[in-house]
Short mmCIF file of C-alpha atoms in Angstrom, two decimals:
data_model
loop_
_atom_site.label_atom_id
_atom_site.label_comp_id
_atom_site.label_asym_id
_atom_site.label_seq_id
_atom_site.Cartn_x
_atom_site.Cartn_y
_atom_site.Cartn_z
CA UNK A 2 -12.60 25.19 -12.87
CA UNK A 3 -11.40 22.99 -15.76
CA UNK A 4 -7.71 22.21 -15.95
CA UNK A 5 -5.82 24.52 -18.12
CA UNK A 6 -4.58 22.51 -20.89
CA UNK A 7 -0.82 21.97 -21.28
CA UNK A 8 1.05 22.25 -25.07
CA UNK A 9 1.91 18.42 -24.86
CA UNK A 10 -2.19 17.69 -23.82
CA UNK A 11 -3.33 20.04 -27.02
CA UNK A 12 -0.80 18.06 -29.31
CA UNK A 13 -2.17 15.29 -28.19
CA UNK A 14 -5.67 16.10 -28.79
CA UNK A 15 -4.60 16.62 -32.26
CA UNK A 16 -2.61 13.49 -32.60
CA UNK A 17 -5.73 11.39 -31.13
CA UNK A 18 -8.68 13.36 -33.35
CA UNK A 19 -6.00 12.53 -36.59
CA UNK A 20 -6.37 8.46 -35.68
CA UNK A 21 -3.18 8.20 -34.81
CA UNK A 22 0.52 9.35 -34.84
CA UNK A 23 1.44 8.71 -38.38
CA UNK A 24 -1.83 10.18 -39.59
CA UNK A 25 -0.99 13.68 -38.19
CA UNK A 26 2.57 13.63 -38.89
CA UNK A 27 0.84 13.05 -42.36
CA UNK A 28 -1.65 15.54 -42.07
CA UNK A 29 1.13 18.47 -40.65
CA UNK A 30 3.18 17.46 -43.40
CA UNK A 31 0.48 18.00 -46.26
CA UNK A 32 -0.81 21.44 -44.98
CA UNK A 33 2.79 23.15 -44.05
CA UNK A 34 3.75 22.32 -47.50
CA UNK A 35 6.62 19.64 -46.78
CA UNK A 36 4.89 16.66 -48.19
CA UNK A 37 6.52 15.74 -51.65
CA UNK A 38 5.08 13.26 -54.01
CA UNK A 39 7.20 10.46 -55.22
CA UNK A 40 8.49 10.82 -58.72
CA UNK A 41 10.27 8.74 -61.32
CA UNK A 42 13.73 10.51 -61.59
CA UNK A 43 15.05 8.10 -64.53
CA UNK A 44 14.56 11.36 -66.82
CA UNK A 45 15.34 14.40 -64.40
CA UNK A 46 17.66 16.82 -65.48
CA UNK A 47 20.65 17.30 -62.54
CA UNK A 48 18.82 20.64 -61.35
CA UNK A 49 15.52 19.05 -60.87
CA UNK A 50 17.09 16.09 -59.26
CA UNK A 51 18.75 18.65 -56.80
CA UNK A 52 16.06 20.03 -56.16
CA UNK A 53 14.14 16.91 -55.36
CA UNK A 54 16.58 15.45 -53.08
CA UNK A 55 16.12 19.06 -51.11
CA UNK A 56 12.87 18.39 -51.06
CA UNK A 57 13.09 15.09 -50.05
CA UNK A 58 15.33 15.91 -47.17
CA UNK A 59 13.08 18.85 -45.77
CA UNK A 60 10.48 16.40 -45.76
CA UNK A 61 12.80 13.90 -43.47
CA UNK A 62 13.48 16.20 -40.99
CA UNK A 63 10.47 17.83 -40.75
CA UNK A 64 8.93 14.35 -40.16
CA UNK A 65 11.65 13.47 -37.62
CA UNK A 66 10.62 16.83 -35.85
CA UNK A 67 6.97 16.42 -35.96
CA UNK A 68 7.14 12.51 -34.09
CA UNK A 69 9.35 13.41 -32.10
CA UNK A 70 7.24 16.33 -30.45
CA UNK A 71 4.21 13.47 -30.92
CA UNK A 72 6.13 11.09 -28.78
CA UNK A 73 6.88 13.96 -26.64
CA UNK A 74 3.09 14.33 -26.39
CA UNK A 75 2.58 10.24 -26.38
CA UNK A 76 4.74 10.24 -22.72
CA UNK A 77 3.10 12.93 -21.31
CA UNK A 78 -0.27 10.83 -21.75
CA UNK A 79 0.35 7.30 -21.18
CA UNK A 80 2.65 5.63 -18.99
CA UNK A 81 5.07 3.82 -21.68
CA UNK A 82 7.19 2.24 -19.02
CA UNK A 83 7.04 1.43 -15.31
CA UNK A 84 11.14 -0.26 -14.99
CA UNK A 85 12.47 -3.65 -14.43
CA UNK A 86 9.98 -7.00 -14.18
CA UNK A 87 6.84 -4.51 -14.14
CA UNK A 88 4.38 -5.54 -17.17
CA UNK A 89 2.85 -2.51 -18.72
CA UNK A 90 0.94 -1.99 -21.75
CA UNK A 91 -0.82 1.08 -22.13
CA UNK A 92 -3.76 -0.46 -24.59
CA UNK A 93 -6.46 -0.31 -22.33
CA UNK A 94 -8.83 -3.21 -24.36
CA UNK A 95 -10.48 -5.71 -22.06
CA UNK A 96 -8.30 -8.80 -20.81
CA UNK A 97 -10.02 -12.39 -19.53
CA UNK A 98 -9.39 -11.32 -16.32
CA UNK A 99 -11.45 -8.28 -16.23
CA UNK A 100 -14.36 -8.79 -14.25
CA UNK A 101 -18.10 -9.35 -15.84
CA UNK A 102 -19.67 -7.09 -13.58
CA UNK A 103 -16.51 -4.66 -12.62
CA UNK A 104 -18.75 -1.23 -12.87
CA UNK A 105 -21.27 -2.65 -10.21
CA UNK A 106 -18.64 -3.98 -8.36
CA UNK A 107 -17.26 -0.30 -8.11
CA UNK A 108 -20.30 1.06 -7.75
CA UNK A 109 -21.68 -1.52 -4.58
CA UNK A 110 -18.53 -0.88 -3.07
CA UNK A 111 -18.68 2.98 -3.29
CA UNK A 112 -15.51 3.33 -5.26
CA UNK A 113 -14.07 5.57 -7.70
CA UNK A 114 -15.00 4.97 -11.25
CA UNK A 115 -11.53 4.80 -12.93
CA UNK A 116 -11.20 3.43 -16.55
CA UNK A 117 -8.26 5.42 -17.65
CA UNK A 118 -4.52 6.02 -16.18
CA UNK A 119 -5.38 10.12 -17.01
CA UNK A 120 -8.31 9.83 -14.83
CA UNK A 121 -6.44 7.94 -11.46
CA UNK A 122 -3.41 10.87 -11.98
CA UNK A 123 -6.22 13.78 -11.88
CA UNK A 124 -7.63 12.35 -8.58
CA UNK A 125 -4.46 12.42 -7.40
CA UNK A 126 -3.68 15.99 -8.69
CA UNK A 127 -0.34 14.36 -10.43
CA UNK A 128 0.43 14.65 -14.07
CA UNK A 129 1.44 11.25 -15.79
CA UNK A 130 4.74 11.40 -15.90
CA UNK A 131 4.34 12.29 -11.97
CA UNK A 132 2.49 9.32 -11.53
CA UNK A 133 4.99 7.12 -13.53
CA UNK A 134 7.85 8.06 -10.98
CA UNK A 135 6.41 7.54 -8.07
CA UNK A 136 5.28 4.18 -9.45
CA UNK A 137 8.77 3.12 -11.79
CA UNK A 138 10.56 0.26 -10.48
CA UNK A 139 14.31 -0.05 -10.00
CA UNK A 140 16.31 -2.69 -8.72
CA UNK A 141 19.06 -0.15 -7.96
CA UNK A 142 17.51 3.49 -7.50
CA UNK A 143 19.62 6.85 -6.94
CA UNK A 144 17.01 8.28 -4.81
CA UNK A 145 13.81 6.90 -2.92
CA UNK A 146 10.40 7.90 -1.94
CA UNK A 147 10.55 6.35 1.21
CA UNK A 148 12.25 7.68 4.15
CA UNK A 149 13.92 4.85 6.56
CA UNK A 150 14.26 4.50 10.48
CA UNK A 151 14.38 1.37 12.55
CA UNK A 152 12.61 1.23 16.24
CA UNK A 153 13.30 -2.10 18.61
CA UNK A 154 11.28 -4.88 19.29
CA UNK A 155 9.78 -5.81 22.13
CA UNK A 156 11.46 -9.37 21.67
CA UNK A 157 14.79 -7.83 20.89
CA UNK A 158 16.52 -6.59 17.72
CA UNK A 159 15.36 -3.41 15.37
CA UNK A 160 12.54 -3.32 12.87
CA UNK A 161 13.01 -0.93 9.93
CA UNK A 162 10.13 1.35 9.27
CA UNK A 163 9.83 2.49 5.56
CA UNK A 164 7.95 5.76 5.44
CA UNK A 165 7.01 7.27 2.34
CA UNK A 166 7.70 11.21 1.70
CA UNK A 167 5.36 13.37 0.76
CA UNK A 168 4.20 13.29 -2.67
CA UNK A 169 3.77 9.39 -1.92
CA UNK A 170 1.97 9.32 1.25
CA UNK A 171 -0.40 12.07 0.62
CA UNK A 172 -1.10 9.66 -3.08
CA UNK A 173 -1.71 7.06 -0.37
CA UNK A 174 -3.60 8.74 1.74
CA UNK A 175 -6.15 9.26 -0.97
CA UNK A 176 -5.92 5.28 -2.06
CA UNK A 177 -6.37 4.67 1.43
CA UNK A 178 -9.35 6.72 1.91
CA UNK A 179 -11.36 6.92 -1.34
CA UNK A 180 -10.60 2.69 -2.21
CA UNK A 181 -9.81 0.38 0.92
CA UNK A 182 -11.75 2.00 3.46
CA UNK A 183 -14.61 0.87 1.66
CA UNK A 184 -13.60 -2.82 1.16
CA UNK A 185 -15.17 -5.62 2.96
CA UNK A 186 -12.82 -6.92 5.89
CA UNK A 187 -13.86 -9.47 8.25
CA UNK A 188 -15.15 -9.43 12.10
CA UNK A 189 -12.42 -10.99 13.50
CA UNK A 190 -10.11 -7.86 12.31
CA UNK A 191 -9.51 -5.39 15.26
CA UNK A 192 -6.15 -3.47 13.88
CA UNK A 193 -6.35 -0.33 11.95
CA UNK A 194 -10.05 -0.31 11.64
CA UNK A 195 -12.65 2.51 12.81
CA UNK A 196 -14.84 1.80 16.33
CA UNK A 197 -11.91 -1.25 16.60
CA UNK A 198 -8.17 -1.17 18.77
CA UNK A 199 -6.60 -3.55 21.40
CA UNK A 200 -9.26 -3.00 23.42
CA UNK A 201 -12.16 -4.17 21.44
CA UNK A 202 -9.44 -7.21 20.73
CA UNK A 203 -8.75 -7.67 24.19
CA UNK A 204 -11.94 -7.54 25.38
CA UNK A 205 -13.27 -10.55 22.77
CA UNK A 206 -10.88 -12.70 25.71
CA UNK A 207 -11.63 -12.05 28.89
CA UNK A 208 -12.67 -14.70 31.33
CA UNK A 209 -10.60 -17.07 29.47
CA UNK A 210 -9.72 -20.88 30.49
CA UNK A 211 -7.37 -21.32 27.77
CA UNK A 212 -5.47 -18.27 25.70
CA UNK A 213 -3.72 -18.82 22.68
CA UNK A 214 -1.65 -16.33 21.03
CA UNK A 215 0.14 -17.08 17.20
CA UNK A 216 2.31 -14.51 15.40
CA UNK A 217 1.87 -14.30 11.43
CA UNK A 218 6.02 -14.33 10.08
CA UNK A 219 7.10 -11.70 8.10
CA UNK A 220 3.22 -10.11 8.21
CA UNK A 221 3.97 -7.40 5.33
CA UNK A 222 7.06 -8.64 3.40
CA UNK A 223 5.29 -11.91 2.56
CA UNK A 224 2.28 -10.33 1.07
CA UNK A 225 3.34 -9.24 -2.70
CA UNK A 226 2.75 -6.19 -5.02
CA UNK A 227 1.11 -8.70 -7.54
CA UNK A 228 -0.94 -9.45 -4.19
CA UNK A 229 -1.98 -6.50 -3.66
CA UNK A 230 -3.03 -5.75 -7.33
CA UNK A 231 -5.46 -9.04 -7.24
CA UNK A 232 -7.23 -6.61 -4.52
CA UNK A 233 -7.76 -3.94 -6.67
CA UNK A 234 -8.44 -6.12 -9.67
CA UNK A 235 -11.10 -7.56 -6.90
CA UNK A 236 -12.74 -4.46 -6.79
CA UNK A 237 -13.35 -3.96 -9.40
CA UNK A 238 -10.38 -2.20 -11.63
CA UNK A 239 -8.72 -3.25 -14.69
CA UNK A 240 -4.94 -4.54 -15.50
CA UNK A 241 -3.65 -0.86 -15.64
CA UNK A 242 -5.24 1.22 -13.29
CA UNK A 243 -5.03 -2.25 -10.47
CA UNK A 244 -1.27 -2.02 -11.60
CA UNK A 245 -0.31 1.59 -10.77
CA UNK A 246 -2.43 1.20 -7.16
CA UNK A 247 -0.43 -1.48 -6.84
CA UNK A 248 2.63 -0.07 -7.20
CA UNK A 249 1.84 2.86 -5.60
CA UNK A 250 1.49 1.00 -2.35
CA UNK A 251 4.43 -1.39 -2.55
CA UNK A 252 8.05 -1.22 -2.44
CA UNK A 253 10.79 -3.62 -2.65
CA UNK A 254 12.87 -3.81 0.96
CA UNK A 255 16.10 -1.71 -0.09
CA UNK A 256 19.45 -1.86 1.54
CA UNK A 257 21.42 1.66 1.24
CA UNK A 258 25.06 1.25 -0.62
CA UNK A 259 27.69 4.06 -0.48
CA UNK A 260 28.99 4.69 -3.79
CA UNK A 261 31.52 7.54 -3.34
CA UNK A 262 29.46 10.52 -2.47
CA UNK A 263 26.31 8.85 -3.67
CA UNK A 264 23.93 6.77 -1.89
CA UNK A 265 22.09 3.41 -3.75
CA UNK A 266 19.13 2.20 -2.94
CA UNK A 267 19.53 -1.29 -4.07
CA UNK A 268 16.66 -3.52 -4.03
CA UNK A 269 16.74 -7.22 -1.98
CA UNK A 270 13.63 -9.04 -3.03
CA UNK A 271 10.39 -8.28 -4.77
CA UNK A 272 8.21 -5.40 -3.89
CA UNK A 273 5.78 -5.85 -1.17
CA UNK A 274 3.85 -4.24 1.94
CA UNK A 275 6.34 -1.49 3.58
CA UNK A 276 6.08 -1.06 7.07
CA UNK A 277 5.11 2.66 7.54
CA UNK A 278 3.32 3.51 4.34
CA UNK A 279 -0.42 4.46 5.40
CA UNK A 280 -2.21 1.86 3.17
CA UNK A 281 -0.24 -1.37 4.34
CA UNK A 282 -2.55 -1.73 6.81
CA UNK A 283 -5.82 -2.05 5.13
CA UNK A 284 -4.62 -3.78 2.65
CA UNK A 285 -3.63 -6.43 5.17
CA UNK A 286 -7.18 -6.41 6.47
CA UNK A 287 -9.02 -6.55 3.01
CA UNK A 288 -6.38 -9.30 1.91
CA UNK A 289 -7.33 -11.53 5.21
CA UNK A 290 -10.93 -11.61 4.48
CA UNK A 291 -10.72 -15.38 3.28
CA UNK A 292 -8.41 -16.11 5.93
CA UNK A 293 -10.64 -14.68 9.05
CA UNK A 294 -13.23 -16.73 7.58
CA UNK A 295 -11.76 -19.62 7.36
CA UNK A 296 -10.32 -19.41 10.87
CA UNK A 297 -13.32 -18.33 12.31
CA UNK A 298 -15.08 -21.18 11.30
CA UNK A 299 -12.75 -23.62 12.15
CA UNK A 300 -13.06 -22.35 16.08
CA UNK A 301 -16.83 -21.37 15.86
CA UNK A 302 -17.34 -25.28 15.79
CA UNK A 303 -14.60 -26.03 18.39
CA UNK A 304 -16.27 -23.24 20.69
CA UNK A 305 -13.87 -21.02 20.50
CA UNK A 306 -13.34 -16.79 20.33
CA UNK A 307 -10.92 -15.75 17.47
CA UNK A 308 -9.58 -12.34 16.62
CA UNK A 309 -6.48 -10.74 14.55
CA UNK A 310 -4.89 -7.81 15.50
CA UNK A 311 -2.86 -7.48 12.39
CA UNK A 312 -0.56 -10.39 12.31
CA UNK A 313 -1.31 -10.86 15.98
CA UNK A 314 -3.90 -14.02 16.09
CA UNK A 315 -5.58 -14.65 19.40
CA UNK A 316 -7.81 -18.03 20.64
CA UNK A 317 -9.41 -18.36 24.19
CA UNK A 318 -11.81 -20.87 25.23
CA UNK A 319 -14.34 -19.33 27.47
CA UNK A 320 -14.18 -20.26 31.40
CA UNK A 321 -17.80 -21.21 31.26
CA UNK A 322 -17.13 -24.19 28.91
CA UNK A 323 -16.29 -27.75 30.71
CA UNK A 324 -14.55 -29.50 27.62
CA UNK A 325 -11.61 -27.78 26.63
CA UNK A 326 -10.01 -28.10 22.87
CA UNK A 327 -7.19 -29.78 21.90
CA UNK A 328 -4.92 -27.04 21.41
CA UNK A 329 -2.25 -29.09 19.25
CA UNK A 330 -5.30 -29.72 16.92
CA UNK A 331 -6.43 -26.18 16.42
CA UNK A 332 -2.79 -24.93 15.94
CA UNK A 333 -2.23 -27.46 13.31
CA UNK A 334 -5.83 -26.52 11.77
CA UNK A 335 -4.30 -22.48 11.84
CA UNK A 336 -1.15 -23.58 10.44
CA UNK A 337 -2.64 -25.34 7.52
CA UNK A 338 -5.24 -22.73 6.59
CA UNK A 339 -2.20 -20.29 6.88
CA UNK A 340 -0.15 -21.94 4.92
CA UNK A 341 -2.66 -22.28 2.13
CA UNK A 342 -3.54 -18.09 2.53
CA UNK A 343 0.24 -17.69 1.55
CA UNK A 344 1.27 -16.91 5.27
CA UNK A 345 3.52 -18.81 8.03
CA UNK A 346 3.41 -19.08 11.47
CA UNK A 347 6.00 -17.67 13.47
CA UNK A 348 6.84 -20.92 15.85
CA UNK A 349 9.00 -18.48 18.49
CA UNK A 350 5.98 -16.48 19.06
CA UNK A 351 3.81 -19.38 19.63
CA UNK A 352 2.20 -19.15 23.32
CA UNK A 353 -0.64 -21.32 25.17
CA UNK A 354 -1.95 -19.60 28.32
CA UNK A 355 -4.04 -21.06 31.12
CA UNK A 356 -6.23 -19.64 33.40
CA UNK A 357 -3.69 -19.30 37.04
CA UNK A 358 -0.92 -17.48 34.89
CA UNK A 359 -1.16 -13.97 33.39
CA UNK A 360 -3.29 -13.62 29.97
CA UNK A 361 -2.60 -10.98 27.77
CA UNK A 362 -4.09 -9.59 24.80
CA UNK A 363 -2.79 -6.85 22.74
CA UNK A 364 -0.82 -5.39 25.40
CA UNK A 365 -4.26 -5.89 28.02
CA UNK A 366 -4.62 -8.39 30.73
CA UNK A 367 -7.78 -10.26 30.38
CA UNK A 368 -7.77 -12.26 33.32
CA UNK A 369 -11.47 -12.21 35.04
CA UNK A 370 -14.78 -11.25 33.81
CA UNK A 371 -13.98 -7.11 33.95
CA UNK A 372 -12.99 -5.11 31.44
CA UNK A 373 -9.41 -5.24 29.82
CA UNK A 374 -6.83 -3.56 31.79
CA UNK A 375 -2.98 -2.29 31.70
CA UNK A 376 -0.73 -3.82 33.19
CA UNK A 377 0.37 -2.61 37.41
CA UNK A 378 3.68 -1.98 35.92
CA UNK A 379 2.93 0.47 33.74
CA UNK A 380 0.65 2.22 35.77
CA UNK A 381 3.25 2.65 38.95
CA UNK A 382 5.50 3.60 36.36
CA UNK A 383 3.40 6.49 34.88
CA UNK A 384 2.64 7.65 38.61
CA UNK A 385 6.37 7.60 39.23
CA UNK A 386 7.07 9.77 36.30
CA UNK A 387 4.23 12.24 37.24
CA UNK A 388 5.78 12.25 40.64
CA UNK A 389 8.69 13.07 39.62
CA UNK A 390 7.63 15.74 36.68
CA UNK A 391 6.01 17.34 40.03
CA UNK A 392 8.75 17.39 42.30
CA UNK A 393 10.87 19.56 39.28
CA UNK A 394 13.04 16.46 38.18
CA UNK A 395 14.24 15.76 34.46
CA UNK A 396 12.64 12.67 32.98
CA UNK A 397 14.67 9.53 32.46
CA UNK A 398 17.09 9.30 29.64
CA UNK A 399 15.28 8.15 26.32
CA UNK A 400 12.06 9.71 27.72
CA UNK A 401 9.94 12.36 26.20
CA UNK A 402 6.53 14.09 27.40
CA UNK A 403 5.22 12.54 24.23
CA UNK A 404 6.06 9.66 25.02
CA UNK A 405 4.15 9.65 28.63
CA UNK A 406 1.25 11.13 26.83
CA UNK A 407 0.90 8.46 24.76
CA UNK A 408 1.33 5.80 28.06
CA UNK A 409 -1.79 7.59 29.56
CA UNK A 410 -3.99 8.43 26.38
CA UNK A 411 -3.21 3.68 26.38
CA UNK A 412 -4.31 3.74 29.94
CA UNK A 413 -7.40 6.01 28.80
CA UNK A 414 -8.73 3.33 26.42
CA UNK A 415 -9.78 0.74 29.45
CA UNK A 416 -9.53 3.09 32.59
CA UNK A 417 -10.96 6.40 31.18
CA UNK A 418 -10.99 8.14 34.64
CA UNK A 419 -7.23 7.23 35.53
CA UNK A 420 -6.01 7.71 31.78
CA UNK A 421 -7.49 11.72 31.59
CA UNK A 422 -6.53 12.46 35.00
CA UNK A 423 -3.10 11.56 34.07
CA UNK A 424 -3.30 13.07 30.78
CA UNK A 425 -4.46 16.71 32.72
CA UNK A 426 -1.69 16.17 35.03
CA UNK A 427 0.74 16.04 32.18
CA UNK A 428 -0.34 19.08 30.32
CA UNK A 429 -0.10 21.55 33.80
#
């Protein structure tokens, strides 16, 4: 069923089949009778001259009437504005950096064919001026589309988790699956990916002489809205429609100001990746493509494994082989192509493992030629808490059911049998 057309999207039809704005306000002028034609009023008695001016005047304000309901029409069509530091023009003429062969590049990669803003907010069953404000960008905001919560770190401290509300994450959802889904990541990428977790990560390590474990710095903060619109611009889109993805995915890390009764949202640095939004992720992944590559060939020749787990990088040099690396090499060689992919390498988080000690992977000890496994810990833990669940006793503060389910559907993924047991135990 066709859209049912709104009173701004018929004046607008109007305006667009006239040429232009002026030519209809023309046009409406001429056939309601309020267009005057200039005359000489050297020799006009006072009466005509009255009633020319009157004339003259009904003709202003008609005019004044008719562009303003045509820029009316104009904003609910295009997107005018976006806010502070955001570029927009809404002429939608090829630029140099359009791409030669953009509509095969859409079309190889499965993609949606979107030319025109009007087209990208009916896919996302918004109207245009919908679509500008979840996309408008201010450096202090009265309100936010983003809900924020902060969880700790396993090393200590809080990270804050920006997730987006409704409206947002459901136009994200939709970016998400329709566009990056069907971008070309690399190998080496186990995080957030279909068929791929810590375990398929993990298991890329085991039987391991050497381990090596690097932490990307500021993973999603560092990696910039203009970033991310190069990866839609990559795929294929133009300057407007990469723009509004763009934007639609990003968000500039906000600190929350009282103001009397009001809260601001007030904006600390440029917009980037948030931490909770659904397509942060994959863009991470699509984004990395030239980085896995580079790494991987770098320790393909030194006979080395290499896999990311978002901005969790992992090396091992396999037991088998007699010469081992030199590890202060290939950690230089990491840091360098890093560096030059716009990242940094977190120094603190910086580990070399050997063989006699404890490797761990994504959570997974990889020790030994079997399959990836959870830690003792957890597991006596998780039997403990089923004991006690059992036996009629409340669960420790800061516990939850949830929670445990989640500990066994983990211990699932590399001990199946043990992981559902638990899992059935938990549910009687």
């Amino acid at each position: 069923m066709d859209k049912k057309l709104t009173k701004s999207d018929t004046l607008w039809i109007a305006i667009e089949k006239a040429g232009s704005i002026n030519a209809y306000v023309q046009q409406q002028l001429k056939s309601n009778g309020f267009l005057v034609s200039r005359r000489d009023t050297d020799n006009m008695s006072a009466h005509e001259l009255k009633k020319y001016k009157l004339e003259l005047k009904a003709e202003s304000e008609q005019k004044r009437t008719l562009k303003k309901s045509a820029w009316k029409a104009y904003k609910a069509n295009h997107i005018v504005h976006l806010g502070e530091g955001i570029y927009w023009t809404d002429d939608t003429s090829n630029d140099k950096w359009d791409l030669d062969n953009a509509p095969k590049r859409r079309l190889e990669n499965q993609l949606p064919n979107l030319t025109r803003v009007k087209q990208l907010a009916e896919v996302l069953a918004l109207s245009i001026s919908e679509l500008r404000w979840l996309c408008y960008h201010r450096e202090v905001a009265t309100q936010s589309h983003y809900n924020r919560f902060e969880i700790p770190k396993r090393s200590g401290g809080v990270r804050a988790i920006w997730s987006p509300r409704p409206k947002l994450k459901k136009a994200q959802r939709w970016v998400l699956r329709e566009i990056l889904d069907h971008l070309l990541v690399h190998g080496a990428a186990h995080g957030f990916l279909a068929g791929r977790s810590i375990a398929t990560n993990a298991m890329e390590h085991t039987d391991s002489q050497v381990l090596i474990k690097m932490d990307i710095e500021d993973f999603f903060p560092s990696i910039s809205w203009k970033r991310v619109k190069g990866v839609f611009r990559k795929a294929g889109y133009n300057e407007q429609i990469a723009t509004l993805l763009a934007l639609l995915c990003t968000e500039s890390p906000r600190q929350i100001v009282k103001k009397g009764d009001k809260e601001l949202y007030v904006a600390l640095a440029d917009r980037c990746l948030p931490q909770g939004a659904p397509t942060s992720p994959a863009i991470t992944n699509v984004l990395c493509l030239s980085l896995d590559r580079r790494i991987t060939s770098m320790t393909t020749k030194a006979g080395m494994r290499y896999t990311r787990y978002a901005d969790d990088l992992t090396f091992s040099y396999p037991a088998k082989r007699k010469k081992l690396p030199e590890t202060s090499r290939l950690i230089g060689g990491v840091k360098r192509i890093l560096g030059e992919e716009g990242f940094k390498v977190n120094t603190k988080k910086t580990h070399i493992i050997r063989q006699s000690n404890t490797q761990e992977v994504t959570g997974l000890i990889v020790n030994g030629k079997g399959m990836p496994r959870v830690n003792r810990k957890l597991k006596r833990q998780m039997r403990a808490a089923l004991y006690n669940l059992k036996q009629g006793k409340a669960l420790p503060e800061g516990e939850s059911l949830q929670r445990l389910q989640g500990y066994a559907a983990y211990i699932a993924m590399t001990d199946r049998k043990l992981g559902i047991e638990m899992l059935r135990m938990l549910k009687n």
